[in-house]
Amino acid sequence: MITISVNNKKHQLNDDVDPETPLLWVLRDTLGMTGTKFGCGMGQCGSCTVHYNGEATKSCQLQVGSVGDAEITTIEGLEGNGDHPLQQAWKEHNVPQCGYCQSGQIMAAAAMLADNPKPTDDDIDLKMSGNLCRCGTYQRIRAAIHIASASKEASS
Amino acid sequence: MSPTITAPNQPIPEVSRRTFLASLAASTLVIAAGTNGNRALAWAMQDADDNLPFEPNLFIAIDTAGAVTILAHRSEMGTGIKTSLPMVVADELGADWDRVTIKQAIGDARLGSQNTDGSRSIRRFYEPMRIAGATARTMLERAAAQRWNVSPDECKGRDHQVVHEPTNRTINFGDLVADAKSLETPSENDLKFKPKSEHRYIGRDIPIADLDDIVKGSATFGLDLKREGMLYAVIARSPVLGGQPIKVEVREARQTPGVVDIITLPDFTAPHAFQPLGGVAVIATSTWAAIQGREALKIEWSKSDHDTLNSKEHEATLATSARTPGRVVRKSGDAPATIANAQTANIHEADYYVPMLSHAPMEPPCAVAEVTKNAAGEPISCEAWAPTQNPQAAQSQVAQSLGIQPERVTVNVTLLGGGFGRKSKPDYVAEAALLSSELDKPVQVTWTREDDIQHDYYHTNAAMHMQAVVKDDGLPTAWLQRSAFPSIMSTFNPAADEGSGFELALGFTDIPYDVPNLQVENGKAEAHVRIGWLRSVAHIYHAFAVCSFPDELARRANRDPYEYLMDLMGEPRNLDLTGVEYPNHGEPLSRYPFEVGRLRHVTQRAAKLANWPRKLPKGRGLGIASHRSFLSYCATVVEVDISESGSLSIPNVWTVIDAGLVVNPDRVHAQLEGAAVFGASLTMHGEITATNGAIDQSNFHDYRVARMNDAPKRIHTEIIESDALPAGVGEVGVPPFAPALCNAIADATGLRIRRLPLSKHDLSWNG
Ligand code: FES
Ligand code: FES
């Protein structure tokens, strides 16, 4: 039986969950946490980005059997009330269009900021290029990351 | 008490009993509004019954506590429409936005068109929304006037209350509802619309209704929908259009853990229209198990006539068709004779080609359906949840596939994770319904990315041949252009083998250049895949040729391309399209003429913003293109930077739009930003090809779209202030992008790109 910890909560998975199942589908179909999105299933789009011990990870490429006792954080658990500086900056900049890619974008950005609180445009472009946005919100994503970075700095 | 719009669950009744209206408290003031032909009307519903006088497009409900509910009948796929149309209602009503709740409507023909494409939601529904809002406000004002025993002219609805201006007395909207309900609906002539100066929402940047849920990950897209006991399905479809499974080896698939069933879907018959494609479905307890089960299937597909499609040859066939005299669709003077009599040195010609494209919305097609059966085991009704641009088409396709009446099908519209035209075609909703009917369970069908890329309704490939006879100043005395492309009509009529008038009117028959001898033609082309419409449709390939060719002519004459383009467009005038089949995006030319002056104006603004002309070192360049589409005018300047080794970046884009009156400017800017990225994707990478009828690409590694590191860096957008009739926005930024970028490449290095995408070209240069 597999047990995984998601957003600081332990989940015991039923025996019928194949350990090779990508974490993405366990989150979505087994645990009903649909904030993490499916976009490609091959590590190309980043819609499924979660944190694996704080590191941005594409959950469609991570077998649930290999999660072990790592801590998984999804968009639902990023910050209690959805008021992470990035989420606030996202709202301030009206970043989302359709919104589908945005959980993954925010999760990727959050991991980057934790690592590099003051990223340059180039840092952002490099780190965020694994996350596709078909609606084309990249410019606002970049701007919102800078805002969040500044507000984080101000508050720390 | 707030009106609840949520419908009861089982048993599933007919749609008519489940409407917004039927669920409201009797004390609620309900205003319905609609268009009757070209005229917008609104009326108060005395009773929440189903005897509607004619098809309304919208309902507003105000309850006795003052809560305002507005039904959003168009689909939200990222344009902001679910927010923008209710803004118009709220403004005319004088409502406080914070007390407005927006509810998404189900598919219901009585709501009028819900087909959310063609960049027409604001253009078609701005008037009805205003009238609805003003009708409700007028009734509240009259109720207040009665209460105070004053003239209604002294009463003004604003900030969610009615104010008696001479005395500053106020009554809240909610407290007036009971009285207002018993009043007659004011006639349209009695309505006074708010002047622009009193608009609190129209013209302001209002955040989208679902913003908070989206950033928290709690917004419900189609793929997020769960029903009790739901099973998950994926479908193996024929790699070649029209193939059918003739031998299916299921043993291994059945043994895959989690797989519940394997069902062969009914065969597919042409015309495909919105029918499901058939194939073999694997149903399982999770999406992943279904995908694994499908991997284990072994299927032999029947041969299909469409296996003749090989993209290289098809490209050559289209190019030949475009070079062969074809059907004349616009003619003035005599271009062929002028060309025949011209000296070769004065003739310039070019052939352009744009390959097939796939929509690839970030959320692939998906749907949940739940079918109810009678004692005899026949389906009697169906409820579906889908990210659909066209819930009514979904309703009728599901009904047709199940063999039941459309009234028995309820289609709930979720948020769409992108649409771009793909989700106008509801084949995937019918797939879910068919499977639910077989399994007696709710079923979710998911298209994997591979399914999406390999079985799309493709944006067609197209070849354009252009010829001009030029004078010494470079300006043309004759212009002949011809396009050849498989038509969208082939999806509905397999015999269709030439471009339809509506497709040709998308940026080809309406070329806005002032040339004495002008001819526009179209050639034959057969379709071998499902052809659909993708954001800006035929404008993409038409604008590529129509906006690249002038740049070629300008450079040939050593002229500044911007100055040349302005000369070529000629004097501000309404384009004369007499005798041309020109649907004008469904609007009469008398209301929405083709105004060359407005096209010139956006072109000037874009050039100005970009600081045109600029002397740039080799490898860097500017390109300009302007194009009218969806009744709006748009110009784009692209700046490129190409390294000697040929790697390209786009430091700046300037896009200017004149879309007439604009409701939510921030969302218009966002659409233009998105359009630049969408344009960059198709220009740099976009190409779908087929080998023996089967699509070669399968996911984002080989069907690439722009990422943050190759998308335009800075996109500067400007909206022309205008009170002209509202026009389209969502698609308008796309057409000029590809030609502007390719013109910029010509400026930077001298290389002329006539075939997309850029990834097929070596852009390197020698310094
Ligand atoms: S779904 Fe995981 S990267 Fe696309
Ligand atoms: S906002 Fe639609 S895909 Fe990013």
CSV table of C-alpha atoms and ligand atoms in Angstrom, one decimal, chain A residues 24-25 37-49 57-61 130 132, chain B residues 362 699-700, ligand 1:
chain,number,residue,atom,x,y,z
A,24,LEU,CA,-0.7,13.6,-11.7
A,25,TRP,CA,-3.5,11.1,-12.2
A,37,LYS,CA,-3.8,20.0,-14.7
A,38,PHE,CA,-3.1,17.6,-17.5
A,39,GLY,CA,-1.7,19.2,-20.7
A,40,CYS,CA,0.5,16.7,-22.4
A,41,GLY,CA,1.5,13.8,-20.3
A,42,MET,CA,5.1,13.9,-21.5
A,43,GLY,CA,6.8,16.6,-19.5
A,44,GLN,CA,6.4,19.2,-22.3
A,45,CYS,CA,3.9,21.7,-20.9
A,46,GLY,CA,4.2,22.1,-17.2
A,47,SER,CA,0.5,22.3,-16.5
A,48,CYS,CA,1.0,19.5,-14.0
A,49,THR,CA,3.7,21.2,-12.0
A,57,THR,CA,8.3,18.8,-10.6
A,58,LYS,CA,6.2,17.7,-13.5
A,59,SER,CA,3.8,15.3,-11.9
A,60,CYS,CA,2.9,13.5,-15.1
A,61,GLN,CA,6.6,12.3,-15.1
A,130,GLY,CA,9.0,24.5,-19.3
A,132,LEU,CA,3.4,26.5,-21.8
B,362,MET,CA,-4.0,23.7,-23.2
B,699,ASN,CA,2.6,16.2,-28.9
B,700,PHE,CA,4.3,19.5,-28.0
C,1,FES,S1,1.1,17.3,-18.3
C,1,FES,FE1,2.9,17.1,-17.3
C,1,FES,S2,4.2,18.4,-18.4
C,1,FES,FE2,2.4,18.4,-19.6
